[in-house]
Coordinates of C-alpha atoms and ligand atoms in Angstrom, one line a residue:
M159 CA -22.9 -92.2 -75.4
D160 CA -21.0 -91.9 -78.6
N161 CA -23.0 -94.2 -80.9
K162 CA -20.4 -93.9 -83.6
I163 CA -18.2 -96.5 -82.0
K164 CA -19.6 -99.8 -83.2
T165 CA -16.4 -101.8 -83.5
I166 CA -13.2 -101.7 -81.6
G167 CA -9.8 -103.3 -82.2
V168 CA -7.7 -104.5 -79.3
L169 CA -4.0 -105.5 -79.4
T170 CA -1.1 -106.2 -77.1
S171 CA 2.3 -104.8 -78.2
G172 CA 5.9 -104.5 -77.0
G173 CA 7.2 -106.6 -74.2
D174 CA 4.5 -109.0 -72.8
A175 CA 3.5 -108.5 -69.2
P176 CA 1.5 -110.7 -66.8
G177 CA -2.0 -109.4 -66.6
M178 CA -2.3 -108.5 -70.3
N179 CA -4.8 -111.4 -70.7
A180 CA -6.9 -110.0 -67.9
A181 CA -7.0 -106.7 -69.7
V182 CA -8.0 -108.2 -73.0
R183 CA -10.8 -110.1 -71.2
A184 CA -12.0 -107.0 -69.5
V185 CA -11.9 -104.9 -72.7
T186 CA -13.7 -107.6 -74.7
R187 CA -16.4 -108.4 -72.2
T188 CA -17.2 -104.7 -71.4
A189 CA -17.4 -103.8 -75.1
I190 CA -19.7 -106.7 -75.9
S191 CA -21.9 -105.8 -72.9
Q192 CA -22.3 -102.3 -74.4
G193 CA -23.2 -103.7 -77.9
I194 CA -19.8 -103.1 -79.4
C195 CA -18.1 -105.6 -81.7
V196 CA -14.6 -106.6 -80.7
K197 CA -11.9 -107.4 -83.2
A198 CA -8.8 -109.0 -81.7
I199 CA -5.7 -108.0 -83.5
Y200 CA -2.8 -110.5 -83.2
R201 CA 0.9 -109.7 -82.9
G202 CA 0.5 -106.0 -82.1
Y203 CA 0.9 -103.5 -84.8
Q204 CA 2.2 -106.1 -87.2
G205 CA -1.1 -107.8 -87.1
L206 CA -2.8 -104.5 -87.8
I207 CA -0.7 -104.1 -90.9
D208 CA -1.2 -107.7 -92.0
G209 CA -4.9 -107.9 -91.1
E210 CA -4.4 -110.8 -88.7
I211 CA -7.7 -110.2 -87.0
K212 CA -10.4 -112.3 -85.4
E213 CA -13.8 -111.2 -84.1
F214 CA -14.0 -112.1 -80.4
T215 CA -17.0 -113.4 -78.4
T216 CA -17.1 -113.5 -74.6
Q217 CA -16.1 -117.2 -74.8
D218 CA -12.8 -116.3 -76.6
V219 CA -11.6 -114.7 -73.4
S220 CA -12.8 -117.5 -71.0
G221 CA -10.2 -119.1 -68.7
I222 CA -7.4 -116.6 -69.5
I223 CA -7.5 -114.3 -66.4
Q224 CA -4.9 -116.4 -64.6
R225 CA -2.6 -116.9 -67.6
G226 CA 0.7 -115.0 -68.1
G227 CA 1.8 -113.8 -71.4
T228 CA -0.8 -112.6 -73.9
I229 CA -3.1 -114.8 -76.0
L230 CA -3.0 -112.1 -78.7
K231 CA 0.7 -112.5 -79.0
S232 CA 3.0 -109.5 -79.0
A233 CA 5.6 -108.2 -81.4
R234 CA 8.0 -105.4 -82.0
C235 CA 7.0 -104.0 -85.4
M236 CA 9.5 -101.7 -87.2
E237 CA 7.1 -101.2 -90.1
F238 CA 4.6 -99.4 -88.0
Q239 CA 7.3 -96.8 -87.3
T240 CA 7.2 -95.8 -90.9
P241 CA 4.4 -93.7 -92.6
E242 CA 3.9 -96.5 -95.2
G243 CA 3.4 -99.1 -92.4
R244 CA 0.8 -96.9 -90.7
K245 CA -0.9 -96.4 -94.0
K246 CA -1.2 -100.1 -94.4
A247 CA -2.6 -100.3 -90.9
Y248 CA -5.2 -97.7 -91.7
K249 CA -6.3 -99.8 -94.7
T250 CA -6.9 -102.7 -92.3
I251 CA -8.9 -100.4 -90.0
Q252 CA -11.1 -99.3 -92.9
K253 CA -11.5 -102.9 -94.2
E254 CA -12.5 -104.2 -90.8
H255 CA -14.7 -101.2 -90.0
I256 CA -12.8 -100.6 -86.8
D257 CA -13.8 -97.3 -85.2
A258 CA -11.4 -97.2 -82.3
L259 CA -8.3 -99.0 -80.9
V260 CA -7.4 -100.2 -77.4
V261 CA -3.7 -100.7 -77.3
I262 CA -2.1 -102.5 -74.4
G263 CA 1.7 -102.0 -74.0
G264 CA 4.4 -99.6 -72.9
D265 CA 5.7 -96.2 -74.1
G266 CA 6.7 -97.4 -77.6
T267 CA 3.1 -98.8 -78.1
F268 CA 1.7 -95.5 -76.9
T269 CA 4.0 -93.5 -79.1
G270 CA 2.9 -95.5 -82.2
G271 CA -0.7 -95.3 -81.1
R272 CA -0.7 -91.6 -80.6
L273 CA 1.0 -91.0 -84.0
F274 CA -1.5 -93.2 -85.7
A275 CA -4.4 -91.4 -84.0
Q276 CA -3.1 -88.0 -85.1
E277 CA -2.5 -89.1 -88.7
Y278 CA -5.8 -91.0 -89.3
D279 CA -8.2 -89.6 -86.7
V280 CA -8.8 -92.9 -85.1
P281 CA -9.5 -92.7 -81.3
V282 CA -6.9 -94.7 -79.3
I283 CA -7.0 -95.6 -75.7
G284 CA -3.9 -97.0 -74.1
L285 CA -3.7 -99.5 -71.2
P286 CA -0.3 -99.5 -69.5
G287 CA 0.9 -103.1 -69.9
T288 CA 4.6 -103.3 -69.0
I289 CA 6.6 -104.8 -66.2
D290 CA 8.8 -101.6 -66.1
N291 CA 6.3 -99.3 -64.4
D292 CA 7.9 -96.4 -66.3
L293 CA 4.8 -94.6 -67.5
W294 CA 4.0 -91.2 -66.1
G295 CA 0.5 -90.6 -64.7
T296 CA -0.1 -94.1 -63.3
D297 CA 1.1 -95.4 -59.9
A298 CA 1.3 -98.9 -61.4
T299 CA 1.4 -100.7 -64.7
I300 CA -0.1 -104.1 -65.5
G301 CA 2.5 -106.7 -64.9
Y302 CA 4.8 -104.8 -62.5
D303 CA 3.5 -106.3 -59.3
T304 CA 3.8 -109.8 -60.6
S305 CA 7.3 -109.2 -62.0
L306 CA 8.4 -107.7 -58.7
S307 CA 7.2 -110.8 -56.8
T308 CA 9.0 -113.1 -59.3
I309 CA 12.2 -111.2 -58.9
T310 CA 11.9 -111.2 -55.1
D311 CA 11.4 -115.0 -55.1
C312 CA 14.5 -115.4 -57.3
I313 CA 16.5 -113.2 -54.9
D314 CA 15.4 -115.3 -51.9
K315 CA 16.6 -118.4 -53.7
L316 CA 19.9 -116.8 -54.6
R317 CA 20.3 -115.7 -50.9
D318 CA 20.2 -119.3 -49.8
T319 CA 23.2 -120.2 -52.0
A320 CA 25.0 -116.9 -51.5
T321 CA 25.1 -117.3 -47.8
S322 CA 27.3 -120.4 -48.3
H323 CA 30.0 -118.4 -50.0
E324 CA 31.8 -115.1 -49.5
R325 CA 30.9 -113.7 -52.8
V326 CA 29.2 -110.7 -54.3
F327 CA 26.2 -111.8 -56.3
L328 CA 25.2 -109.4 -59.1
V329 CA 21.7 -109.8 -60.4
E330 CA 20.7 -108.1 -63.6
I331 CA 17.1 -106.8 -63.7
M332 CA 15.1 -105.6 -66.6
G333 CA 13.4 -102.2 -66.8
R334 CA 14.3 -100.4 -70.0
N335 CA 15.6 -97.1 -68.7
A336 CA 13.8 -97.2 -65.4
G337 CA 14.9 -98.4 -62.0
F338 CA 11.5 -99.1 -60.4
L339 CA 11.8 -102.9 -60.6
T340 CA 15.4 -102.9 -59.5
L341 CA 15.0 -100.6 -56.6
N342 CA 11.9 -102.1 -55.2
A343 CA 13.0 -105.7 -55.7
A344 CA 16.2 -104.7 -53.8
I345 CA 14.1 -103.4 -50.9
A346 CA 11.9 -106.5 -50.9
G347 CA 14.9 -108.9 -51.2
G348 CA 16.9 -107.2 -48.5
C349 CA 19.7 -106.6 -50.9
E350 CA 22.9 -104.7 -50.2
A351 CA 22.5 -102.3 -53.0
A352 CA 20.7 -101.4 -56.3
I353 CA 22.5 -99.9 -59.2
I354 CA 19.9 -97.9 -61.1
P355 CA 20.1 -95.2 -63.8
E356 CA 18.2 -92.6 -61.8
R357 CA 20.7 -92.1 -59.0
K358 CA 24.4 -91.7 -58.4
S359 CA 27.2 -92.7 -60.8
V360 CA 27.8 -96.5 -61.1
P361 CA 31.3 -96.4 -59.5
E362 CA 29.9 -94.5 -56.5
Q363 CA 27.0 -97.0 -56.2
I364 CA 29.5 -99.9 -56.4
E365 CA 31.6 -98.4 -53.5
D366 CA 28.4 -98.1 -51.4
A367 CA 27.5 -101.7 -52.2
I368 CA 31.0 -103.0 -51.2
G369 CA 31.0 -100.8 -48.1
N370 CA 27.7 -102.1 -47.0
G371 CA 28.9 -105.7 -47.4
R372 CA 31.9 -105.0 -45.3
R373 CA 30.2 -103.0 -42.6
K374 CA 27.7 -105.6 -42.0
T375 CA 30.3 -108.4 -41.7
K376 CA 27.7 -110.2 -43.7
N377 CA 28.3 -113.6 -45.2
S378 CA 26.5 -112.8 -48.4
S379 CA 26.1 -109.8 -50.6
I380 CA 23.5 -109.4 -53.3
V381 CA 23.5 -106.3 -55.5
L382 CA 20.8 -105.7 -58.2
V383 CA 21.9 -104.1 -61.4
Q384 CA 19.4 -102.4 -63.7
E385 CA 20.2 -103.7 -67.2
H386 CA 20.9 -100.3 -68.7
A387 CA 22.4 -98.6 -65.7
V388 CA 25.8 -99.4 -67.3
E389 CA 26.7 -100.7 -70.7
G390 CA 27.1 -104.4 -70.5
G391 CA 24.9 -104.6 -67.4
A392 CA 25.8 -106.8 -64.4
A393 CA 28.8 -108.4 -66.2
T394 CA 30.4 -104.9 -66.5
V395 CA 29.7 -104.2 -62.8
A396 CA 31.3 -107.5 -61.8
K397 CA 34.5 -106.6 -63.8
M398 CA 34.6 -103.2 -62.1
I399 CA 34.3 -104.7 -58.7
E400 CA 36.9 -107.3 -59.3
K401 CA 39.3 -104.6 -60.6
A402 CA 38.8 -102.2 -57.7
H403 CA 38.5 -104.9 -55.0
P404 CA 40.4 -108.1 -56.1
E405 CA 39.7 -109.6 -52.7
Y406 CA 36.0 -110.1 -53.8
S407 CA 34.9 -112.8 -56.1
T408 CA 31.7 -112.1 -58.0
R409 CA 29.0 -114.1 -59.6
V410 CA 26.5 -112.8 -62.2
T411 CA 22.9 -113.9 -62.6
V412 CA 20.8 -112.5 -65.4
L413 CA 17.2 -113.2 -64.6
G414 CA 16.2 -112.3 -68.2
H415 CA 12.8 -113.4 -69.4
L416 CA 12.0 -115.2 -66.2
Q417 CA 10.9 -111.8 -65.0
R418 CA 8.1 -111.6 -67.5
G419 CA 6.5 -115.0 -67.0
G420 CA 4.1 -116.5 -64.6
S421 CA 0.5 -116.2 -63.5
P422 CA -0.4 -112.6 -62.8
S423 CA -0.8 -111.6 -59.2
A424 CA -4.3 -110.8 -57.8
Y425 CA -3.3 -107.1 -57.9
D426 CA -2.4 -107.2 -61.6
R427 CA -5.6 -109.1 -62.4
I428 CA -7.7 -106.5 -60.6
L429 CA -5.8 -103.6 -62.0
A430 CA -6.1 -105.0 -65.6
S431 CA -9.8 -105.7 -65.1
R432 CA -10.5 -102.2 -63.8
M433 CA -8.5 -100.5 -66.5
G434 CA -10.0 -102.7 -69.2
V435 CA -13.6 -101.7 -68.2
A436 CA -12.6 -98.1 -67.8
A437 CA -11.1 -98.1 -71.4
I438 CA -14.4 -98.9 -72.9
Y439 CA -16.4 -96.4 -70.8
A440 CA -13.8 -93.8 -71.7
L441 CA -14.3 -94.4 -75.4
L442 CA -18.1 -94.3 -75.0
D443 CA -17.6 -91.0 -73.2
G444 CA -15.9 -89.6 -76.2
Q445 CA -12.4 -89.8 -74.8
R446 CA -9.5 -90.4 -77.2
N447 CA -5.8 -90.6 -77.1
V448 CA -5.6 -91.1 -73.4
M449 CA -4.0 -93.7 -71.2
V450 CA -6.1 -95.3 -68.4
G451 CA -4.0 -95.0 -65.3
I452 CA -4.4 -95.5 -61.5
Q453 CA -3.6 -92.9 -58.9
N454 CA -4.3 -93.3 -55.2
D455 CA -6.4 -96.3 -56.2
D456 CA -8.6 -94.2 -58.4
I457 CA -8.9 -94.8 -62.2
V458 CA -7.7 -91.7 -64.1
L459 CA -7.4 -90.7 -67.7
V460 CA -4.0 -89.2 -68.7
P461 CA -3.2 -87.8 -72.2
L462 CA -0.9 -90.2 -74.1
S463 CA 1.5 -87.3 -74.7
K464 CA 2.0 -86.9 -71.0
A465 CA 2.3 -90.6 -70.2
I466 CA 5.0 -90.9 -72.8
H467 CA 6.9 -87.7 -72.4
Q468 CA 6.9 -86.8 -68.8
K469 CA 9.5 -88.5 -66.7
K470 CA 8.5 -90.6 -63.8
D471 CA 11.2 -90.7 -61.1
V472 CA 11.7 -93.4 -58.6
K473 CA 10.5 -92.4 -55.1
E474 CA 13.2 -90.7 -53.1
D475 CA 11.9 -92.3 -49.9
A476 CA 12.3 -95.7 -51.4
W477 CA 15.8 -95.0 -52.5
Q478 CA 16.6 -93.7 -49.0
A479 CA 14.9 -96.7 -47.4
L480 CA 17.3 -99.0 -49.4
L481 CA 20.3 -97.0 -48.4
T482 CA 19.3 -96.9 -44.7
L483 CA 18.3 -100.6 -44.5
S484 CA 21.2 -102.0 -46.3
I485 CA 23.9 -100.8 -43.9
Ligands
LIG169 P1 7.8 -102.4 -73.1 O1 8.0 -101.1 -72.3 O2 7.3 -103.5 -72.3 O3 9.1 -102.8 -73.9 P2 6.8 -101.0 -75.4 O4 5.4 -100.7 -75.8 O5 7.6 -99.7 -75.0 O6 6.7 -102.1 -74.3 P3 8.3 -101.1 -77.9 O7 8.9 -102.3 -78.5 O8 9.1 -99.9 -77.6 O9 7.6 -101.7 -76.6 O10 7.1 -100.6 -78.8 C1 6.1 -101.5 -79.3 C2 5.8 -101.2 -80.7 O11 5.2 -99.9 -80.8 C3 7.0 -101.2 -81.7 O12 7.3 -102.5 -82.1 C4 6.4 -100.4 -82.8 O13 5.5 -101.2 -83.6 C5 5.6 -99.3 -82.0 N1 6.3 -98.1 -81.9 C6 7.3 -97.9 -81.0 N2 7.9 -96.6 -81.2 C7 7.2 -96.1 -82.2 C8 7.3 -94.9 -82.9 N3 8.2 -93.9 -82.6 N4 6.5 -94.7 -84.0 C9 5.6 -95.6 -84.3 N5 5.5 -96.8 -83.7 C10 6.2 -97.0 -82.7

């Protein structure tokens, strides 16, 4: 055991994700069980710069495992992207006697954490907390499963109303530059198509979607559109469809921040708990600048550099499943 780590800081950063609270709870309780002091940092890297910090006891994380969002708040902090901002953050680290950081967030959070670790020699452990599931080296990220279920539930509701009209419903889905949520929600929702950045051109995907609707003589058509698959998202796709096929009327639904909310699923709570425990044991084991991931249901440690820089592609069989099942 590396006895040098007496105090850790924990923060949540970037987009909030259901299950982040379960991760904070696991990190806090595991650290305290190992005699490590826990300093909770509010509002992500902004709180690290501003010194918005509170020492946590095990009671501070009581009753939060079932709560969505993050009790530590999250923020997008431009200042941390500058050397001056990170210097201020380091001053806080020194002042608070923080020996290591556990950062819960997505690729931006890890990029910042890795840079900080390199500049100031502070061990950083990342927990993948993002609904996007776009980090390489982990099969799942905290929040993805819950978000997928939320989206599927919304699609089911839209289907009820869509079947009453001959319209093409275009539903815009979050996901930064990744199509995991969109593709898998399309499979789960029995959708006619998913328009994602990883696959064919948007016009080609639109033609497939329209073709599927026709072939099936269906009375409703729901197409999911990943927010960044095309500039302007689902609204642009709607215009493209109406131009190429004036016989179709379209309706656009943007799920927006609904996709982030809600109580975390059992899967996300368990994932966050296992990862939070593993983060502390990894630190005690002398690990640094790694992400805790899950592969084949085993906890693994992945260098932050790989988690950020290697591209994780959507599963080809899942893409084929959607194409096959949507005819
Ligand atoms: P999500 O995928 O859910 O959006 P994220 O962690 O990728 O989460 P970002 O907003 O990209 O969210 O990043 C979170 C924070 O990480 C930023 O507000 C910033 O403080 C820090 N960060 C991002 N990129 C960098 C960078 N290149 N250098 C330093 N810090 C960065």
